[in-house]
Tab-separated table of N, CA and C in Angstrom:
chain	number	residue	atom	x	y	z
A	137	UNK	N	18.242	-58.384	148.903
A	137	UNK	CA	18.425	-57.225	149.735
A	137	UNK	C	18.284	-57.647	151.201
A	138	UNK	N	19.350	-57.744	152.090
A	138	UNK	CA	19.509	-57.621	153.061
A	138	UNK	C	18.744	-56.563	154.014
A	139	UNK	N	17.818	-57.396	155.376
A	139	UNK	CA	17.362	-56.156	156.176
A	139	UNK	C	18.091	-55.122	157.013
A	140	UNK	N	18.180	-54.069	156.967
A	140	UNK	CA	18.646	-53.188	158.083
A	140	UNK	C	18.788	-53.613	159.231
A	141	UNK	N	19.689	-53.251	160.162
A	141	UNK	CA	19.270	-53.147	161.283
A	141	UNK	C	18.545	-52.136	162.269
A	142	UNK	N	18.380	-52.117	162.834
A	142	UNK	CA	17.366	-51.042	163.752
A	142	UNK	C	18.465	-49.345	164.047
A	143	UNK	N	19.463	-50.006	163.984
A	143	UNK	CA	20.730	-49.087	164.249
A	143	UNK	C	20.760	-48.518	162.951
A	144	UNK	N	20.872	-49.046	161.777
A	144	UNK	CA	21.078	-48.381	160.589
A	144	UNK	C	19.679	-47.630	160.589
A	145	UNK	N	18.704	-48.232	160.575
A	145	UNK	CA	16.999	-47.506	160.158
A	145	UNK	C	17.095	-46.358	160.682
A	146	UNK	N	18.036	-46.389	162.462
A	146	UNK	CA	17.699	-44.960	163.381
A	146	UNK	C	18.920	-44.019	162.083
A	147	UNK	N	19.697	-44.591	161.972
A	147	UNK	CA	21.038	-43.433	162.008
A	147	UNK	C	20.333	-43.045	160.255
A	148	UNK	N	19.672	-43.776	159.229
A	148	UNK	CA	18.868	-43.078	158.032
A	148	UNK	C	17.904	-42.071	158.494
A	149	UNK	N	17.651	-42.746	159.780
A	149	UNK	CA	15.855	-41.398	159.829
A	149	UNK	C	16.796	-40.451	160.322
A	150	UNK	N	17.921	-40.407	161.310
A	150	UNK	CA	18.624	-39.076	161.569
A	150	UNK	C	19.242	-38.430	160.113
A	151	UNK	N	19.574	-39.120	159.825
A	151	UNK	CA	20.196	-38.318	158.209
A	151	UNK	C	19.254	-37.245	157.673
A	152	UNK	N	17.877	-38.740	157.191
A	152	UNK	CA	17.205	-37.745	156.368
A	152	UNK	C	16.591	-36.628	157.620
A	153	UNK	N	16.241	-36.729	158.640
A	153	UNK	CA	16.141	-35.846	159.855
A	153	UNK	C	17.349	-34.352	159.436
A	154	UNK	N	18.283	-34.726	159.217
A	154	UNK	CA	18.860	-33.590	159.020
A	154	UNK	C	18.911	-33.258	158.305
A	155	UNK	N	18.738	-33.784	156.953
A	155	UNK	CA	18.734	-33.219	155.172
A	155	UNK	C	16.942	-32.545	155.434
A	156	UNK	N	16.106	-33.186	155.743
A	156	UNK	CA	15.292	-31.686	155.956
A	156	UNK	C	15.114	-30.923	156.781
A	157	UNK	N	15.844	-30.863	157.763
A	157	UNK	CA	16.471	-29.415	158.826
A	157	UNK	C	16.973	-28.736	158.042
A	158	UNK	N	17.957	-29.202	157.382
A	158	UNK	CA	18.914	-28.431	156.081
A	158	UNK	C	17.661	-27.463	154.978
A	159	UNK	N	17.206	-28.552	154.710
A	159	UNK	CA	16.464	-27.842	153.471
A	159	UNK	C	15.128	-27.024	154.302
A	160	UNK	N	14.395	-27.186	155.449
A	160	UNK	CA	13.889	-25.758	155.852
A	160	UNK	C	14.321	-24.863	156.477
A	161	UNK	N	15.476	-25.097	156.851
A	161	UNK	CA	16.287	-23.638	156.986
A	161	UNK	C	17.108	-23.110	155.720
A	162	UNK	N	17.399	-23.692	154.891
A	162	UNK	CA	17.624	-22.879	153.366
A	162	UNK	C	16.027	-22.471	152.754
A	163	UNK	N	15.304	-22.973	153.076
A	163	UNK	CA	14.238	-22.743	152.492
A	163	UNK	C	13.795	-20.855	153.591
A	164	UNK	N	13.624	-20.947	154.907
A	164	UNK	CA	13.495	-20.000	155.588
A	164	UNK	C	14.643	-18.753	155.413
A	165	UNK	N	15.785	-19.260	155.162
A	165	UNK	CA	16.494	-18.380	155.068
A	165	UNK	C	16.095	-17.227	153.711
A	166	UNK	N	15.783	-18.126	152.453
A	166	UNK	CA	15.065	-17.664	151.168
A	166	UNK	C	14.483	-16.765	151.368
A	167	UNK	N	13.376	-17.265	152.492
A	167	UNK	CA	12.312	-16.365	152.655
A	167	UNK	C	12.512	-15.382	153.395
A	168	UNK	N	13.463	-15.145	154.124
A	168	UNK	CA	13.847	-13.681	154.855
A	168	UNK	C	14.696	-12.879	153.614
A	169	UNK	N	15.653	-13.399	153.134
A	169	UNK	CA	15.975	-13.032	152.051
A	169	UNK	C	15.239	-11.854	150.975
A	170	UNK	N	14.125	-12.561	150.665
A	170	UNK	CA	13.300	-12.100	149.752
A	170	UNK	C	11.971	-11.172	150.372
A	171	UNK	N	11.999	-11.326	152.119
A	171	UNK	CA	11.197	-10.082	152.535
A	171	UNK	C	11.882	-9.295	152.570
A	172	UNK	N	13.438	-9.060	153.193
A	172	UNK	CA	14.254	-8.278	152.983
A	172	UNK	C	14.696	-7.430	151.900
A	173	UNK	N	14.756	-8.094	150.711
A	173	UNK	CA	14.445	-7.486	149.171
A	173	UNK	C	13.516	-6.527	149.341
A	174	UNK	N	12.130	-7.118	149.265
A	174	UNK	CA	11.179	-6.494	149.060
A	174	UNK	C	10.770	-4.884	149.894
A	175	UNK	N	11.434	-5.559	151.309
A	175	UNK	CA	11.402	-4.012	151.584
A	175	UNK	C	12.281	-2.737	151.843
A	176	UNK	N	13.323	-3.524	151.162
A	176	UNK	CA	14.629	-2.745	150.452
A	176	UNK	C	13.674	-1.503	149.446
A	177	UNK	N	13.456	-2.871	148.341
A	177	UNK	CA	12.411	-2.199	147.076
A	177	UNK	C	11.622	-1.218	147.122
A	178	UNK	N	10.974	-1.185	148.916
A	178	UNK	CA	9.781	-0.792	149.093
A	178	UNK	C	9.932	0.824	149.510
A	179	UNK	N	11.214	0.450	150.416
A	179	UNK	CA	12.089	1.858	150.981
A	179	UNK	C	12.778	2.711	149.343
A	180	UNK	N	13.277	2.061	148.547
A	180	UNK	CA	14.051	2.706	147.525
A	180	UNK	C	12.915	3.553	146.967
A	181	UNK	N	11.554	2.746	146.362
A	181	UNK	CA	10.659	3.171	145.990
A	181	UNK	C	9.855	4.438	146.726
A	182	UNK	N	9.871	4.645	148.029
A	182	UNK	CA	9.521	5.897	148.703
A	182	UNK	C	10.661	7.027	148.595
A	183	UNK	N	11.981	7.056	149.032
A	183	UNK	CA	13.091	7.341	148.549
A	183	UNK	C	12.822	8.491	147.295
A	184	UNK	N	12.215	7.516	146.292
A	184	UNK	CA	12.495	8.170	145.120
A	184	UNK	C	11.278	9.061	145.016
A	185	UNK	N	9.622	8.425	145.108
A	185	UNK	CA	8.723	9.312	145.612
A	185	UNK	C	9.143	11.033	146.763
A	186	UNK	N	9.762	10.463	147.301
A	186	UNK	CA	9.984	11.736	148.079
A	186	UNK	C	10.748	12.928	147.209
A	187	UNK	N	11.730	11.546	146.721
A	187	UNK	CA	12.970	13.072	146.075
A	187	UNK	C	12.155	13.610	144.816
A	188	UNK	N	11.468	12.781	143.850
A	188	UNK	CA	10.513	13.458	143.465
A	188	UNK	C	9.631	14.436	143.210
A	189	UNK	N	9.021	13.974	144.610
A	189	UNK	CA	8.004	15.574	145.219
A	189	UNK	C	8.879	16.744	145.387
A	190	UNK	N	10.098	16.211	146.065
A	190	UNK	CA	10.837	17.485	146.510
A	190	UNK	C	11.460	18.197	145.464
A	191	UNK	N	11.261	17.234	144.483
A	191	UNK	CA	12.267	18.432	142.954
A	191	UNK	C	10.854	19.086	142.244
A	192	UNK	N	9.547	18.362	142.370
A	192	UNK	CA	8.813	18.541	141.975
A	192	UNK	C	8.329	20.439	142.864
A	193	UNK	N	8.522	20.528	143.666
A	193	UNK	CA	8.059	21.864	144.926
A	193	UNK	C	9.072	22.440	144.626
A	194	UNK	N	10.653	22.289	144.156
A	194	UNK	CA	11.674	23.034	143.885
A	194	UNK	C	11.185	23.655	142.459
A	195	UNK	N	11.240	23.353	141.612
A	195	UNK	CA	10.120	23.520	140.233
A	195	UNK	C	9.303	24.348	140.234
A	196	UNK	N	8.503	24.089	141.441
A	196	UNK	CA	7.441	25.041	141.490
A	196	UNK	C	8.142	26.330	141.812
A	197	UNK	N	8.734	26.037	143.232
A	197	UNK	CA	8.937	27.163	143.938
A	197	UNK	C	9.338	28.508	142.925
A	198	UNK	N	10.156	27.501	142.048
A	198	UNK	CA	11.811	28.644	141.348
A	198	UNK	C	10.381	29.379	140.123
A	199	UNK	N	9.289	28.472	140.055
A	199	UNK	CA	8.500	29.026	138.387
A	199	UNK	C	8.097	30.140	139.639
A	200	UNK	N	7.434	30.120	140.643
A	200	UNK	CA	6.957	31.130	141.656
A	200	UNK	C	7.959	32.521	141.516
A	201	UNK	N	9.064	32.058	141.693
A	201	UNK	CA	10.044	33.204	141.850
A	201	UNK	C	10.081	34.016	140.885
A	202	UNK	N	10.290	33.389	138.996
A	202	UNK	CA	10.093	34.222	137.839
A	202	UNK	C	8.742	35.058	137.834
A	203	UNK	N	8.030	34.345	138.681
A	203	UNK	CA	6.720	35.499	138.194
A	203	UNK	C	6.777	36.057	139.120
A	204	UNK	N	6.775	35.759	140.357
A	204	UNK	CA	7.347	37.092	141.240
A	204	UNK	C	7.912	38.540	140.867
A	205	UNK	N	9.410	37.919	140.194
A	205	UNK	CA	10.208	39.102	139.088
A	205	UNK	C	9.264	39.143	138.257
A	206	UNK	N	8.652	39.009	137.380
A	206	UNK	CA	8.068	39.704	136.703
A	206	UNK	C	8.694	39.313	135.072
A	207	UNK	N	9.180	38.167	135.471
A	207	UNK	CA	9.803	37.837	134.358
A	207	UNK	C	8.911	36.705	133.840
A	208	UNK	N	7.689	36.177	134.059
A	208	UNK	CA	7.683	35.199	133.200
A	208	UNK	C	7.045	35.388	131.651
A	209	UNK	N	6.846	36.843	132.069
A	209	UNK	CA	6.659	37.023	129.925
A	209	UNK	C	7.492	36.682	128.956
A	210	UNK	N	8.743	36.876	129.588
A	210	UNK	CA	10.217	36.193	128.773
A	210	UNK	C	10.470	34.818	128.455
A	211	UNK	N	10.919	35.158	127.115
A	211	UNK	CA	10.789	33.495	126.258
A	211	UNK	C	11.799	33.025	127.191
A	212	UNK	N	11.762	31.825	127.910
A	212	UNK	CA	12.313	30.689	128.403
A	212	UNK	C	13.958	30.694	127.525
A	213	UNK	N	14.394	30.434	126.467
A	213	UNK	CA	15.368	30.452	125.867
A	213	UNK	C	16.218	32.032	126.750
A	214	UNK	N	15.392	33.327	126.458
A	214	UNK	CA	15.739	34.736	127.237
A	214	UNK	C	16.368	34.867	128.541
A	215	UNK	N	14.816	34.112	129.182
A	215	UNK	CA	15.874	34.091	130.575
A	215	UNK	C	16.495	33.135	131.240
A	216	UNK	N	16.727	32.087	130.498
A	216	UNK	CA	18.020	31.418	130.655
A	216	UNK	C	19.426	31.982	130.498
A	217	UNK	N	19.376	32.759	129.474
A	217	UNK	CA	20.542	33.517	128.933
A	217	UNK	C	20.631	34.369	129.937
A	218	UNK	N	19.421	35.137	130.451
A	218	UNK	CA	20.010	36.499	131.224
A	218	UNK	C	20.571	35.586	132.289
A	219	UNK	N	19.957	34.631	133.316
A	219	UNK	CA	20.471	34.237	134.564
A	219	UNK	C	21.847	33.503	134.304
A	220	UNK	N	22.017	32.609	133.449
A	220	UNK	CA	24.238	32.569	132.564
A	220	UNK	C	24.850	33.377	133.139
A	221	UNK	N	24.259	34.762	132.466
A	221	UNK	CA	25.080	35.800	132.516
A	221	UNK	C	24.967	36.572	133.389
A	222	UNK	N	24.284	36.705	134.225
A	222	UNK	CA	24.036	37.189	135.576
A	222	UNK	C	25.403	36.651	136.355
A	223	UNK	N	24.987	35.087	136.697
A	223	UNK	CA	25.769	33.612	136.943
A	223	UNK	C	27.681	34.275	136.882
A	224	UNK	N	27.551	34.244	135.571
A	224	UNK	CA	28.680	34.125	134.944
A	224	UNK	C	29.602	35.614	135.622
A	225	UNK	N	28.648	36.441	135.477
A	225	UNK	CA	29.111	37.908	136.232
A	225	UNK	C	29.109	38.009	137.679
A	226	UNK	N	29.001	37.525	138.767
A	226	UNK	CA	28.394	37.856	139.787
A	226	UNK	C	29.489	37.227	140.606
A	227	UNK	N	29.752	38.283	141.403
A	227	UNK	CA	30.962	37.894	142.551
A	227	UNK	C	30.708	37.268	143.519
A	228	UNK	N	30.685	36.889	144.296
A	228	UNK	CA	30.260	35.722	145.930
A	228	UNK	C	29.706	36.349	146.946
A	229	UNK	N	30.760	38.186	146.895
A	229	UNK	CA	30.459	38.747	147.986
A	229	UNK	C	29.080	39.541	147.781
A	230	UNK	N	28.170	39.731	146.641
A	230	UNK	CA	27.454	40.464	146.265
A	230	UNK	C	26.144	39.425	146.377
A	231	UNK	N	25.941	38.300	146.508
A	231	UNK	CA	25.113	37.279	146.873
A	231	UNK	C	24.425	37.994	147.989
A	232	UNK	N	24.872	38.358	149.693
A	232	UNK	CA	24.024	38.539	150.492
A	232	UNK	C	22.982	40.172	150.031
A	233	UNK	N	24.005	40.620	149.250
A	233	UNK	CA	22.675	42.390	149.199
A	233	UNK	C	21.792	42.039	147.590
A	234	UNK	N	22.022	40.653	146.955
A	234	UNK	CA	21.263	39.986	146.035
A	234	UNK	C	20.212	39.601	146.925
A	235	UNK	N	20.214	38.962	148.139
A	235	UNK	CA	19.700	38.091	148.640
A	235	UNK	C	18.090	38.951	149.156
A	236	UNK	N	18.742	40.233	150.016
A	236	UNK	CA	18.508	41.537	150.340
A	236	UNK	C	17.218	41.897	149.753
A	237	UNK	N	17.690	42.284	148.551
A	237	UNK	CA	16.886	42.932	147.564
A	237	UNK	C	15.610	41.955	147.370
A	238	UNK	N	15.791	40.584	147.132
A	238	UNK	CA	14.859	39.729	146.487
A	238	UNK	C	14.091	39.749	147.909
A	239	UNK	N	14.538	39.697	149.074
A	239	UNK	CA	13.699	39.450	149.998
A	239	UNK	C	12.453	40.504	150.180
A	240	UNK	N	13.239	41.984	150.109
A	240	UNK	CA	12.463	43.173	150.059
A	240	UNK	C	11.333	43.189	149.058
A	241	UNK	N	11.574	42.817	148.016
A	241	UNK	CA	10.906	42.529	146.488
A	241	UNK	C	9.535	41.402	147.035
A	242	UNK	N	9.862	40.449	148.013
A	242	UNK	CA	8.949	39.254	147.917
A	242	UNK	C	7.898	39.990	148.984
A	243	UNK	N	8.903	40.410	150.284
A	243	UNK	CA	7.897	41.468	151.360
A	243	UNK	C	6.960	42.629	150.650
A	244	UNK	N	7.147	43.362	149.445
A	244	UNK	CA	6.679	44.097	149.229
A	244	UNK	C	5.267	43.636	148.235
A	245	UNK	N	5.660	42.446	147.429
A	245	UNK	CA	4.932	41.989	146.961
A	245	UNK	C	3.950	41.484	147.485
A	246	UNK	N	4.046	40.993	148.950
A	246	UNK	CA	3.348	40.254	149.933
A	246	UNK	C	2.279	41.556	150.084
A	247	UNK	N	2.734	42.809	151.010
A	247	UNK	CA	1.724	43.859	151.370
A	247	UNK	C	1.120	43.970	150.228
A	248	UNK	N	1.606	44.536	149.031
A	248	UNK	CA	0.910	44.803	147.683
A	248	UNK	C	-1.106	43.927	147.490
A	249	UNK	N	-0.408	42.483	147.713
A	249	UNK	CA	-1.674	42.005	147.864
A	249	UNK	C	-2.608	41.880	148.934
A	250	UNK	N	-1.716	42.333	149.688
A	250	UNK	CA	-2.747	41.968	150.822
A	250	UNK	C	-2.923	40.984	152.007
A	251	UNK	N	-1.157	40.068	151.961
A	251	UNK	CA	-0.895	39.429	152.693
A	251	UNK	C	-0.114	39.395	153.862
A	252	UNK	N	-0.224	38.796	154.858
A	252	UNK	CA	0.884	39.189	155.881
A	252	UNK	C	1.293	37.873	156.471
């Protein structure tokens, strides 16, 4: 085995000089990569917490509303059927004096107890 010369030794240490430039910037890049993931993950995961809660308070709200009406003695199967057919009957333009009524219904319910 023949010695190097000083010229070859420099232009190997530049090589491998650049094969690990190479490999810690693939290596750094990884790692932004995979914080980036993570707080992709992290955002999706609140995302879904939120929409969650928010179907979770919609849930509530609407069980609030049946007992409001006065309906929640009715078997579940019942008033599904009546609101269908309510649904199924009910013209577009008759929505705002629907709207009307329920509001009057919730105000009155409000004084009833005692709230303002």
């Amino acid at each position: 085995m023949t010695k190097k010369s000083l010229k070859e030794r420099a232009a190997d240490a530049d090589k491998r000089a650049r094969q690990l430039k190479a490999q810690l910037n693939l290596k750094n890049k990884r790692e932004r990569t995979r914080e980036a993931n993570a707080q992709e993950r992290k955002q999706l995961a609140q995302a879904m917490k939120w929409t969650c809660q928010k179907d979770a308070h919609r849930k509530i709200e609407l069980g609030g509303v049946v007992i409001a009406a006065g309906a929640d003695q009715m078997d579940p199967a019942e008033l599904c059927g009546l609101l269908l057919v309510a649904l199924r009957n009910l013209a577009a333009e008759k929505l705002p004096a629907l709207r009307q009524i329920g509001l009057t219904h919730f105000e009155a319910r409000k004084h009833s107890r005692g709230e303002e």
